[in-house]
Amino acid sequence: MISLEIDLQPADNDRLANFCGQFDANLRQIEARLKVEIANRGHQFRVTGHDESVKAACAVMQNLFANTDKEILTAEAIHLAMQDATIDAALAPPEQEDAQPPIAIKTKRGLIKGRGPNQQSYLQKILSHDVNFGVGPAGTGKTYLAVACAIEALQNEKVSKIILVRPAVEAGEKLGFLPGDMAQKVDPYLRPLYDALYEMLGFERVEKMIDKGVIEVAPLAFMRGRTLNDAFIILDEAQNTTIDQIKMFLTRLGFGSTAVVTGDVTQIDLPSEKMSGLRHVLKVLKDVDGISFTFFGVRDVVRHPLVQRIVSAYEAYEKQDSTNP
């Protein structure tokens, strides 16, 4: 156990109140997440705990206080700041001078950056590989960051269109009696992709680009027989593809195109007798040059802190269940 003292300047009572939160709620959140104790008198703070945790907590506190003059700190902002300044990052050796700078993608909502080394690595790989796989639990930014890369590629004229694809697992009998054509029947499955586009570009601009065919959002079945040149293609929820479907999708890739395949192998909705195409393709393509793989874990979750705990609980339960059949 160690204790470190930090002095957060400038001495401004409004900024201090913003930093600490009502009834010191922000400090308690940092304590709970990083397993430390924080005591303060004015702008003097003492952080006590294990070496790694104390260093990480001090880094988080200094970064958060620096932002108190331009934003109101919320529980979400503090959670995301702690994702950026994980214990691993705090202990990492200083970056070399020739290390690549963090990637930042400019969108309507501002700059989008990878939170933590794994997300940054994911962005780097997408920019340098034609086929990319992002695999991990919910809330790790797999699809969101891929959509951001697609928008960046389109705006810089690296591609001429964006194609967003999802398998419609229940597009057979269970949706057969719903009104509308095939696209309308599977629209609920594609909604998360629309949401990401709307957030980054704005509703009106996205609708215009869809009308012009610059952005295409389609069920996986619509990809058969096509060759996709000069396009940025994202296959989301790939764990719900069959072996034949994901093979079909990957062989659509044409010249000047980039493909990103995302999925969570712990949330497969296929009938039990069918093997997930994502599980299968990770084994088949693992040694193929030119293909990148990024595997996200619990620590990469950037949603509500409870999501991280839920994912951890399920992982622990499944491990225990597999060892005690």
PDB file of N, CA, C and O in Angstrom, residues 157-225:
ATOM      1  N   GLU A 157     -12.559  10.499 -49.776  1.00  0.00           N
ATOM      2  CA  GLU A 157     -12.644   9.928 -51.129  1.00  0.00           C
ATOM      3  C   GLU A 157     -11.747   8.709 -51.326  1.00  0.00           C
ATOM      4  O   GLU A 157     -11.268   8.443 -52.420  1.00  0.00           O
ATOM      5  N   LYS A 158     -11.537   7.960 -50.234  1.00  0.00           N
ATOM      6  CA  LYS A 158     -10.823   6.693 -50.365  1.00  0.00           C
ATOM      7  C   LYS A 158     -11.746   5.608 -50.917  1.00  0.00           C
ATOM      8  O   LYS A 158     -11.285   4.629 -51.497  1.00  0.00           O
ATOM      9  N   VAL A 159     -13.035   5.749 -50.667  1.00  0.00           N
ATOM     10  CA  VAL A 159     -14.052   4.845 -51.214  1.00  0.00           C
ATOM     11  C   VAL A 159     -15.180   5.690 -51.773  1.00  0.00           C
ATOM     12  O   VAL A 159     -15.300   6.890 -51.481  1.00  0.00           O
ATOM     13  N   SER A 160     -16.037   5.078 -52.593  1.00  0.00           N
ATOM     14  CA  SER A 160     -17.144   5.814 -53.206  1.00  0.00           C
ATOM     15  C   SER A 160     -18.474   5.527 -52.533  1.00  0.00           C
ATOM     16  O   SER A 160     -19.456   6.218 -52.796  1.00  0.00           O
ATOM     17  N   LYS A 161     -18.519   4.504 -51.690  1.00  0.00           N
ATOM     18  CA  LYS A 161     -19.770   4.215 -50.986  1.00  0.00           C
ATOM     19  C   LYS A 161     -19.509   3.410 -49.727  1.00  0.00           C
ATOM     20  O   LYS A 161     -18.442   2.792 -49.570  1.00  0.00           O
ATOM     21  N   ILE A 162     -20.482   3.445 -48.824  1.00  0.00           N
ATOM     22  CA  ILE A 162     -20.448   2.660 -47.584  1.00  0.00           C
ATOM     23  C   ILE A 162     -21.570   1.642 -47.649  1.00  0.00           C
ATOM     24  O   ILE A 162     -22.709   1.988 -47.979  1.00  0.00           O
ATOM     25  N   ILE A 163     -21.255   0.410 -47.334  1.00  0.00           N
ATOM     26  CA  ILE A 163     -22.269  -0.651 -47.311  1.00  0.00           C
ATOM     27  C   ILE A 163     -22.266  -1.277 -45.920  1.00  0.00           C
ATOM     28  O   ILE A 163     -21.252  -1.822 -45.475  1.00  0.00           O
ATOM     29  N   LEU A 164     -23.383  -1.181 -45.224  1.00  0.00           N
ATOM     30  CA  LEU A 164     -23.531  -1.729 -43.887  1.00  0.00           C
ATOM     31  C   LEU A 164     -24.470  -2.925 -43.947  1.00  0.00           C
ATOM     32  O   LEU A 164     -25.590  -2.819 -44.445  1.00  0.00           O
ATOM     33  N   VAL A 165     -24.010  -4.058 -43.433  1.00  0.00           N
ATOM     34  CA  VAL A 165     -24.728  -5.316 -43.621  1.00  0.00           C
ATOM     35  C   VAL A 165     -24.945  -6.007 -42.280  1.00  0.00           C
ATOM     36  O   VAL A 165     -24.060  -5.991 -41.418  1.00  0.00           O
ATOM     37  N   ARG A 166     -26.111  -6.612 -42.131  1.00  0.00           N
ATOM     38  CA  ARG A 166     -26.405  -7.430 -40.954  1.00  0.00           C
ATOM     39  C   ARG A 166     -27.182  -8.672 -41.374  1.00  0.00           C
ATOM     40  O   ARG A 166     -28.030  -8.580 -42.257  1.00  0.00           O
ATOM     41  N   PRO A 167     -26.913  -9.815 -40.735  1.00  0.00           N
ATOM     42  CA  PRO A 167     -27.770 -10.975 -40.988  1.00  0.00           C
ATOM     43  C   PRO A 167     -29.110 -10.790 -40.292  1.00  0.00           C
ATOM     44  O   PRO A 167     -29.162 -10.319 -39.157  1.00  0.00           O
ATOM     45  N   ALA A 168     -30.185 -11.119 -40.979  1.00  0.00           N
ATOM     46  CA  ALA A 168     -31.528 -11.065 -40.377  1.00  0.00           C
ATOM     47  C   ALA A 168     -31.885 -12.490 -39.985  1.00  0.00           C
ATOM     48  O   ALA A 168     -32.431 -13.256 -40.770  1.00  0.00           O
ATOM     49  N   VAL A 169     -31.555 -12.841 -38.772  1.00  0.00           N
ATOM     50  CA  VAL A 169     -31.664 -14.238 -38.334  1.00  0.00           C
ATOM     51  C   VAL A 169     -33.085 -14.751 -38.442  1.00  0.00           C
ATOM     52  O   VAL A 169     -33.324 -15.888 -38.809  1.00  0.00           O
ATOM     53  N   GLU A 170     -34.072 -13.894 -38.129  1.00  0.00           N
ATOM     54  CA  GLU A 170     -35.461 -14.344 -38.120  1.00  0.00           C
ATOM     55  C   GLU A 170     -36.245 -13.842 -39.326  1.00  0.00           C
ATOM     56  O   GLU A 170     -37.432 -13.592 -39.259  1.00  0.00           O
ATOM     57  N   ALA A 171     -35.556 -13.690 -40.483  1.00  0.00           N
ATOM     58  CA  ALA A 171     -36.218 -13.140 -41.660  1.00  0.00           C
ATOM     59  C   ALA A 171     -37.031 -14.186 -42.416  1.00  0.00           C
ATOM     60  O   ALA A 171     -37.451 -13.963 -43.527  1.00  0.00           O
ATOM     61  N   GLY A 172     -37.286 -15.316 -41.803  1.00  0.00           N
ATOM     62  CA  GLY A 172     -38.092 -16.352 -42.437  1.00  0.00           C
ATOM     63  C   GLY A 172     -39.514 -16.339 -41.914  1.00  0.00           C
ATOM     64  O   GLY A 172     -40.227 -15.348 -41.994  1.00  0.00           O
ATOM     65  N   GLU A 173     -39.923 -17.421 -41.297  1.00  0.00           N
ATOM     66  CA  GLU A 173     -41.325 -17.562 -40.886  1.00  0.00           C
ATOM     67  C   GLU A 173     -41.743 -16.530 -39.840  1.00  0.00           C
ATOM     68  O   GLU A 173     -42.846 -16.022 -39.893  1.00  0.00           O
ATOM     69  N   LYS A 174     -40.878 -16.200 -38.912  1.00  0.00           N
ATOM     70  CA  LYS A 174     -41.284 -15.315 -37.818  1.00  0.00           C
ATOM     71  C   LYS A 174     -41.588 -13.898 -38.293  1.00  0.00           C
ATOM     72  O   LYS A 174     -42.313 -13.176 -37.647  1.00  0.00           O
ATOM     73  N   LEU A 175     -41.010 -13.487 -39.440  1.00  0.00           N
ATOM     74  CA  LEU A 175     -41.288 -12.161 -39.970  1.00  0.00           C
ATOM     75  C   LEU A 175     -42.186 -12.200 -41.194  1.00  0.00           C
ATOM     76  O   LEU A 175     -42.554 -11.164 -41.726  1.00  0.00           O
ATOM     77  N   GLY A 176     -42.554 -13.386 -41.615  1.00  0.00           N
ATOM     78  CA  GLY A 176     -43.280 -13.543 -42.877  1.00  0.00           C
ATOM     79  C   GLY A 176     -44.599 -12.821 -42.943  1.00  0.00           C
ATOM     80  O   GLY A 176     -45.034 -12.398 -44.013  1.00  0.00           O
ATOM     81  N   PHE A 177     -45.270 -12.648 -41.821  1.00  0.00           N
ATOM     82  CA  PHE A 177     -46.592 -12.030 -41.844  1.00  0.00           C
ATOM     83  C   PHE A 177     -46.551 -10.531 -41.570  1.00  0.00           C
ATOM     84  O   PHE A 177     -47.583  -9.882 -41.561  1.00  0.00           O
ATOM     85  N   LEU A 178     -45.355  -9.988 -41.340  1.00  0.00           N
ATOM     86  CA  LEU A 178     -45.260  -8.550 -41.130  1.00  0.00           C
ATOM     87  C   LEU A 178     -45.468  -7.826 -42.457  1.00  0.00           C
ATOM     88  O   LEU A 178     -45.076  -8.324 -43.514  1.00  0.00           O
ATOM     89  N   PRO A 179     -46.080  -6.634 -42.431  1.00  0.00           N
ATOM     90  CA  PRO A 179     -46.294  -5.887 -43.677  1.00  0.00           C
ATOM     91  C   PRO A 179     -44.992  -5.357 -44.234  1.00  0.00           C
ATOM     92  O   PRO A 179     -44.008  -5.183 -43.524  1.00  0.00           O
ATOM     93  N   GLY A 180     -44.989  -5.053 -45.526  1.00  0.00           N
ATOM     94  CA  GLY A 180     -43.834  -4.440 -46.150  1.00  0.00           C
ATOM     95  C   GLY A 180     -42.988  -5.416 -46.931  1.00  0.00           C
ATOM     96  O   GLY A 180     -43.215  -6.629 -46.931  1.00  0.00           O
ATOM     97  N   ASP A 181     -41.999  -4.851 -47.655  1.00  0.00           N
ATOM     98  CA  ASP A 181     -41.090  -5.688 -48.426  1.00  0.00           C
ATOM     99  C   ASP A 181     -39.992  -6.226 -47.523  1.00  0.00           C
ATOM    100  O   ASP A 181     -39.978  -5.992 -46.320  1.00  0.00           O
ATOM    101  N   MET A 182     -39.030  -6.927 -48.129  1.00  0.00           N
ATOM    102  CA  MET A 182     -37.973  -7.569 -47.350  1.00  0.00           C
ATOM    103  C   MET A 182     -37.180  -6.545 -46.544  1.00  0.00           C
ATOM    104  O   MET A 182     -36.872  -6.748 -45.367  1.00  0.00           O
ATOM    105  N   ALA A 183     -36.856  -5.390 -47.174  1.00  0.00           N
ATOM    106  CA  ALA A 183     -36.071  -4.381 -46.482  1.00  0.00           C
ATOM    107  C   ALA A 183     -36.798  -3.852 -45.247  1.00  0.00           C
ATOM    108  O   ALA A 183     -36.193  -3.631 -44.197  1.00  0.00           O
ATOM    109  N   GLN A 184     -38.122  -3.665 -45.367  1.00  0.00           N
ATOM    110  CA  GLN A 184     -38.897  -3.166 -44.237  1.00  0.00           C
ATOM    111  C   GLN A 184     -39.019  -4.214 -43.132  1.00  0.00           C
ATOM    112  O   GLN A 184     -39.045  -3.884 -41.950  1.00  0.00           O
ATOM    113  N   LYS A 185     -39.084  -5.477 -43.522  1.00  0.00           N
ATOM    114  CA  LYS A 185     -39.208  -6.546 -42.529  1.00  0.00           C
ATOM    115  C   LYS A 185     -37.954  -6.654 -41.662  1.00  0.00           C
ATOM    116  O   LYS A 185     -38.033  -6.951 -40.465  1.00  0.00           O
ATOM    117  N   VAL A 186     -36.776  -6.428 -42.257  1.00  0.00           N
ATOM    118  CA  VAL A 186     -35.533  -6.607 -41.509  1.00  0.00           C
ATOM    119  C   VAL A 186     -35.003  -5.283 -40.956  1.00  0.00           C
ATOM    120  O   VAL A 186     -33.944  -5.263 -40.328  1.00  0.00           O
ATOM    121  N   ASP A 187     -35.734  -4.195 -41.171  1.00  0.00           N
ATOM    122  CA  ASP A 187     -35.271  -2.884 -40.714  1.00  0.00           C
ATOM    123  C   ASP A 187     -34.904  -2.861 -39.226  1.00  0.00           C
ATOM    124  O   ASP A 187     -33.910  -2.241 -38.849  1.00  0.00           O
ATOM    125  N   PRO A 188     -35.670  -3.516 -38.329  1.00  0.00           N
ATOM    126  CA  PRO A 188     -35.283  -3.499 -36.908  1.00  0.00           C
ATOM    127  C   PRO A 188     -33.886  -4.068 -36.658  1.00  0.00           C
ATOM    128  O   PRO A 188     -33.194  -3.631 -35.742  1.00  0.00           O
ATOM    129  N   TYR A 189     -33.453  -5.023 -37.482  1.00  0.00           N
ATOM    130  CA  TYR A 189     -32.127  -5.612 -37.298  1.00  0.00           C
ATOM    131  C   TYR A 189     -31.024  -4.631 -37.697  1.00  0.00           C
ATOM    132  O   TYR A 189     -29.889  -4.734 -37.244  1.00  0.00           O
ATOM    133  N   LEU A 190     -31.348  -3.685 -38.586  1.00  0.00           N
ATOM    134  CA  LEU A 190     -30.362  -2.746 -39.090  1.00  0.00           C
ATOM    135  C   LEU A 190     -30.347  -1.423 -38.323  1.00  0.00           C
ATOM    136  O   LEU A 190     -29.501  -0.576 -38.556  1.00  0.00           O
ATOM    137  N   ARG A 191     -31.289  -1.249 -37.408  1.00  0.00           N
ATOM    138  CA  ARG A 191     -31.443   0.011 -36.703  1.00  0.00           C
ATOM    139  C   ARG A 191     -30.176   0.486 -35.994  1.00  0.00           C
ATOM    140  O   ARG A 191     -29.843   1.684 -36.034  1.00  0.00           O
ATOM    141  N   PRO A 192     -29.396  -0.380 -35.315  1.00  0.00           N
ATOM    142  CA  PRO A 192     -28.176   0.110 -34.661  1.00  0.00           C
ATOM    143  C   PRO A 192     -27.190   0.761 -35.631  1.00  0.00           C
ATOM    144  O   PRO A 192     -26.472   1.686 -35.262  1.00  0.00           O
ATOM    145  N   LEU A 193     -27.164   0.278 -36.881  1.00  0.00           N
ATOM    146  CA  LEU A 193     -26.278   0.870 -37.867  1.00  0.00           C
ATOM    147  C   LEU A 193     -26.767   2.264 -38.259  1.00  0.00           C
ATOM    148  O   LEU A 193     -25.973   3.198 -38.404  1.00  0.00           O
ATOM    149  N   TYR A 194     -28.080   2.400 -38.445  1.00  0.00           N
ATOM    150  CA  TYR A 194     -28.642   3.720 -38.714  1.00  0.00           C
ATOM    151  C   TYR A 194     -28.313   4.690 -37.574  1.00  0.00           C
ATOM    152  O   TYR A 194     -27.963   5.843 -37.804  1.00  0.00           O
ATOM    153  N   ASP A 195     -28.466   4.229 -36.340  1.00  0.00           N
ATOM    154  CA  ASP A 195     -28.251   5.095 -35.176  1.00  0.00           C
ATOM    155  C   ASP A 195     -26.834   5.658 -35.163  1.00  0.00           C
ATOM    156  O   ASP A 195     -26.616   6.836 -34.860  1.00  0.00           O
ATOM    157  N   ALA A 196     -25.846   4.802 -35.471  1.00  0.00           N
ATOM    158  CA  ALA A 196     -24.457   5.267 -35.498  1.00  0.00           C
ATOM    159  C   ALA A 196     -24.253   6.299 -36.598  1.00  0.00           C
ATOM    160  O   ALA A 196     -23.573   7.316 -36.399  1.00  0.00           O
ATOM    161  N   LEU A 197     -24.857   6.071 -37.749  1.00  0.00           N
ATOM    162  CA  LEU A 197     -24.736   7.022 -38.850  1.00  0.00           C
ATOM    163  C   LEU A 197     -25.366   8.363 -38.502  1.00  0.00           C
ATOM    164  O   LEU A 197     -24.797   9.429 -38.751  1.00  0.00           O
ATOM    165  N   TYR A 198     -26.572   8.316 -37.930  1.00  0.00           N
ATOM    166  CA  TYR A 198     -27.270   9.553 -37.577  1.00  0.00           C
ATOM    167  C   TYR A 198     -26.461  10.370 -36.574  1.00  0.00           C
ATOM    168  O   TYR A 198     -26.400  11.595 -36.655  1.00  0.00           O
ATOM    169  N   GLU A 199     -25.847   9.688 -35.615  1.00  0.00           N
ATOM    170  CA  GLU A 199     -25.086  10.395 -34.586  1.00  0.00           C
ATOM    171  C   GLU A 199     -23.870  11.085 -35.179  1.00  0.00           C
ATOM    172  O   GLU A 199     -23.507  12.188 -34.776  1.00  0.00           O
ATOM    173  N   MET A 200     -23.222  10.439 -36.149  1.00  0.00           N
ATOM    174  CA  MET A 200     -21.974  10.978 -36.694  1.00  0.00           C
ATOM    175  C   MET A 200     -22.173  11.985 -37.825  1.00  0.00           C
ATOM    176  O   MET A 200     -21.359  12.884 -38.015  1.00  0.00           O
ATOM    177  N   LEU A 201     -23.247  11.817 -38.604  1.00  0.00           N
ATOM    178  CA  LEU A 201     -23.442  12.674 -39.770  1.00  0.00           C
ATOM    179  C   LEU A 201     -24.681  13.558 -39.690  1.00  0.00           C
ATOM    180  O   LEU A 201     -24.787  14.541 -40.419  1.00  0.00           O
ATOM    181  N   GLY A 202     -25.633  13.192 -38.845  1.00  0.00           N
ATOM    182  CA  GLY A 202     -26.887  13.926 -38.808  1.00  0.00           C
ATOM    183  C   GLY A 202     -27.938  13.238 -39.667  1.00  0.00           C
ATOM    184  O   GLY A 202     -27.618  12.642 -40.709  1.00  0.00           O
ATOM    185  N   PHE A 203     -29.191  13.336 -39.242  1.00  0.00           N
ATOM    186  CA  PHE A 203     -30.280  12.594 -39.888  1.00  0.00           C
ATOM    187  C   PHE A 203     -30.447  12.978 -41.358  1.00  0.00           C
ATOM    188  O   PHE A 203     -30.499  12.105 -42.240  1.00  0.00           O
ATOM    189  N   GLU A 204     -30.534  14.270 -41.646  1.00  0.00           N
ATOM    190  CA  GLU A 204     -30.826  14.705 -43.006  1.00  0.00           C
ATOM    191  C   GLU A 204     -29.732  14.295 -43.988  1.00  0.00           C
ATOM    192  O   GLU A 204     -30.023  13.841 -45.099  1.00  0.00           O
ATOM    193  N   ARG A 205     -28.481  14.446 -43.570  1.00  0.00           N
ATOM    194  CA  ARG A 205     -27.385  14.089 -44.466  1.00  0.00           C
ATOM    195  C   ARG A 205     -27.362  12.596 -44.743  1.00  0.00           C
ATOM    196  O   ARG A 205     -27.128  12.170 -45.880  1.00  0.00           O
ATOM    197  N   VAL A 206     -27.613  11.790 -43.724  1.00  0.00           N
ATOM    198  CA  VAL A 206     -27.630  10.336 -43.922  1.00  0.00           C
ATOM    199  C   VAL A 206     -28.751   9.949 -44.888  1.00  0.00           C
ATOM    200  O   VAL A 206     -28.550   9.134 -45.810  1.00  0.00           O
ATOM    201  N   GLU A 207     -29.943  10.527 -44.699  1.00  0.00           N
ATOM    202  CA  GLU A 207     -31.073  10.194 -45.578  1.00  0.00           C
ATOM    203  C   GLU A 207     -30.767  10.557 -47.023  1.00  0.00           C
ATOM    204  O   GLU A 207     -31.104   9.801 -47.951  1.00  0.00           O
ATOM    205  N   LYS A 208     -30.123  11.701 -47.257  1.00  0.00           N
ATOM    206  CA  LYS A 208     -29.768  12.097 -48.622  1.00  0.00           C
ATOM    207  C   LYS A 208     -28.765  11.126 -49.224  1.00  0.00           C
ATOM    208  O   LYS A 208     -28.863  10.763 -50.401  1.00  0.00           O
ATOM    209  N   MET A 209     -27.789  10.709 -48.423  1.00  0.00           N
ATOM    210  CA  MET A 209     -26.758   9.787 -48.914  1.00  0.00           C
ATOM    211  C   MET A 209     -27.339   8.403 -49.195  1.00  0.00           C
ATOM    212  O   MET A 209     -26.926   7.724 -50.135  1.00  0.00           O
ATOM    213  N   ILE A 210     -28.334   7.998 -48.395  1.00  0.00           N
ATOM    214  CA  ILE A 210     -29.005   6.721 -48.654  1.00  0.00           C
ATOM    215  C   ILE A 210     -29.811   6.816 -49.941  1.00  0.00           C
ATOM    216  O   ILE A 210     -29.800   5.890 -50.781  1.00  0.00           O
ATOM    217  N   ASP A 211     -30.517   7.933 -50.140  1.00  0.00           N
ATOM    218  CA  ASP A 211     -31.314   8.125 -51.363  1.00  0.00           C
ATOM    219  C   ASP A 211     -30.433   8.092 -52.613  1.00  0.00           C
ATOM    220  O   ASP A 211     -30.851   7.592 -53.667  1.00  0.00           O
ATOM    221  N   LYS A 212     -29.217   8.639 -52.498  1.00  0.00           N
ATOM    222  CA  LYS A 212     -28.305   8.665 -53.647  1.00  0.00           C
ATOM    223  C   LYS A 212     -27.539   7.354 -53.818  1.00  0.00           C
ATOM    224  O   LYS A 212     -26.808   7.194 -54.801  1.00  0.00           O
ATOM    225  N   GLY A 213     -27.683   6.443 -52.855  1.00  0.00           N
ATOM    226  CA  GLY A 213     -26.977   5.171 -52.938  1.00  0.00           C
ATOM    227  C   GLY A 213     -25.543   5.236 -52.476  1.00  0.00           C
ATOM    228  O   GLY A 213     -24.790   4.264 -52.636  1.00  0.00           O
ATOM    229  N   VAL A 214     -25.134   6.374 -51.879  1.00  0.00           N
ATOM    230  CA  VAL A 214     -23.768   6.491 -51.365  1.00  0.00           C
ATOM    231  C   VAL A 214     -23.611   5.663 -50.095  1.00  0.00           C
ATOM    232  O   VAL A 214     -22.550   5.102 -49.830  1.00  0.00           O
ATOM    233  N   ILE A 215     -24.679   5.604 -49.302  1.00  0.00           N
ATOM    234  CA  ILE A 215     -24.725   4.710 -48.146  1.00  0.00           C
ATOM    235  C   ILE A 215     -25.807   3.681 -48.396  1.00  0.00           C
ATOM    236  O   ILE A 215     -26.941   4.023 -48.742  1.00  0.00           O
ATOM    237  N   GLU A 216     -25.460   2.428 -48.222  1.00  0.00           N
ATOM    238  CA  GLU A 216     -26.423   1.335 -48.400  1.00  0.00           C
ATOM    239  C   GLU A 216     -26.462   0.512 -47.114  1.00  0.00           C
ATOM    240  O   GLU A 216     -25.421   0.080 -46.628  1.00  0.00           O
ATOM    241  N   VAL A 217     -27.648   0.340 -46.573  1.00  0.00           N
ATOM    242  CA  VAL A 217     -27.831  -0.495 -45.394  1.00  0.00           C
ATOM    243  C   VAL A 217     -28.722  -1.652 -45.809  1.00  0.00           C
ATOM    244  O   VAL A 217     -29.865  -1.447 -46.231  1.00  0.00           O
ATOM    245  N   ALA A 218     -28.196  -2.873 -45.723  1.00  0.00           N
ATOM    246  CA  ALA A 218     -28.913  -3.996 -46.321  1.00  0.00           C
ATOM    247  C   ALA A 218     -28.736  -5.268 -45.510  1.00  0.00           C
ATOM    248  O   ALA A 218     -27.723  -5.446 -44.829  1.00  0.00           O
ATOM    249  N   PRO A 219     -29.717  -6.176 -45.598  1.00  0.00           N
ATOM    250  CA  PRO A 219     -29.540  -7.501 -44.998  1.00  0.00           C
ATOM    251  C   PRO A 219     -28.526  -8.306 -45.790  1.00  0.00           C
ATOM    252  O   PRO A 219     -28.327  -8.068 -46.996  1.00  0.00           O
ATOM    253  N   LEU A 220     -27.900  -9.252 -45.118  1.00  0.00           N
ATOM    254  CA  LEU A 220     -26.831 -10.034 -45.729  1.00  0.00           C
ATOM    255  C   LEU A 220     -27.286 -10.748 -47.001  1.00  0.00           C
ATOM    256  O   LEU A 220     -26.513 -10.885 -47.954  1.00  0.00           O
ATOM    257  N   ALA A 221     -28.540 -11.184 -47.042  1.00  0.00           N
ATOM    258  CA  ALA A 221     -29.048 -11.925 -48.205  1.00  0.00           C
ATOM    259  C   ALA A 221     -28.929 -11.112 -49.491  1.00  0.00           C
ATOM    260  O   ALA A 221     -28.811 -11.683 -50.588  1.00  0.00           O
ATOM    261  N   PHE A 222     -28.929  -9.766 -49.384  1.00  0.00           N
ATOM    262  CA  PHE A 222     -28.870  -8.919 -50.573  1.00  0.00           C
ATOM    263  C   PHE A 222     -27.468  -8.837 -51.169  1.00  0.00           C
ATOM    264  O   PHE A 222     -27.293  -8.247 -52.238  1.00  0.00           O
ATOM    265  N   MET A 223     -26.469  -9.412 -50.512  1.00  0.00           N
ATOM    266  CA  MET A 223     -25.094  -9.337 -50.988  1.00  0.00           C
ATOM    267  C   MET A 223     -24.756 -10.417 -52.009  1.00  0.00           C
ATOM    268  O   MET A 223     -23.779 -10.303 -52.742  1.00  0.00           O
ATOM    269  N   ARG A 224     -25.543 -11.459 -52.085  1.00  0.00           N
ATOM    270  CA  ARG A 224     -25.214 -12.591 -52.945  1.00  0.00           C
ATOM    271  C   ARG A 224     -25.135 -12.166 -54.414  1.00  0.00           C
ATOM    272  O   ARG A 224     -25.987 -11.442 -54.914  1.00  0.00           O
ATOM    273  N   GLY A 225     -24.074 -12.607 -55.078  1.00  0.00           N
ATOM    274  CA  GLY A 225     -23.914 -12.349 -56.501  1.00  0.00           C
ATOM    275  C   GLY A 225     -23.271 -11.021 -56.848  1.00  0.00           C
ATOM    276  O   GLY A 225     -23.047 -10.738 -58.032  1.00  0.00           O
TER     277      GLY A 225
END
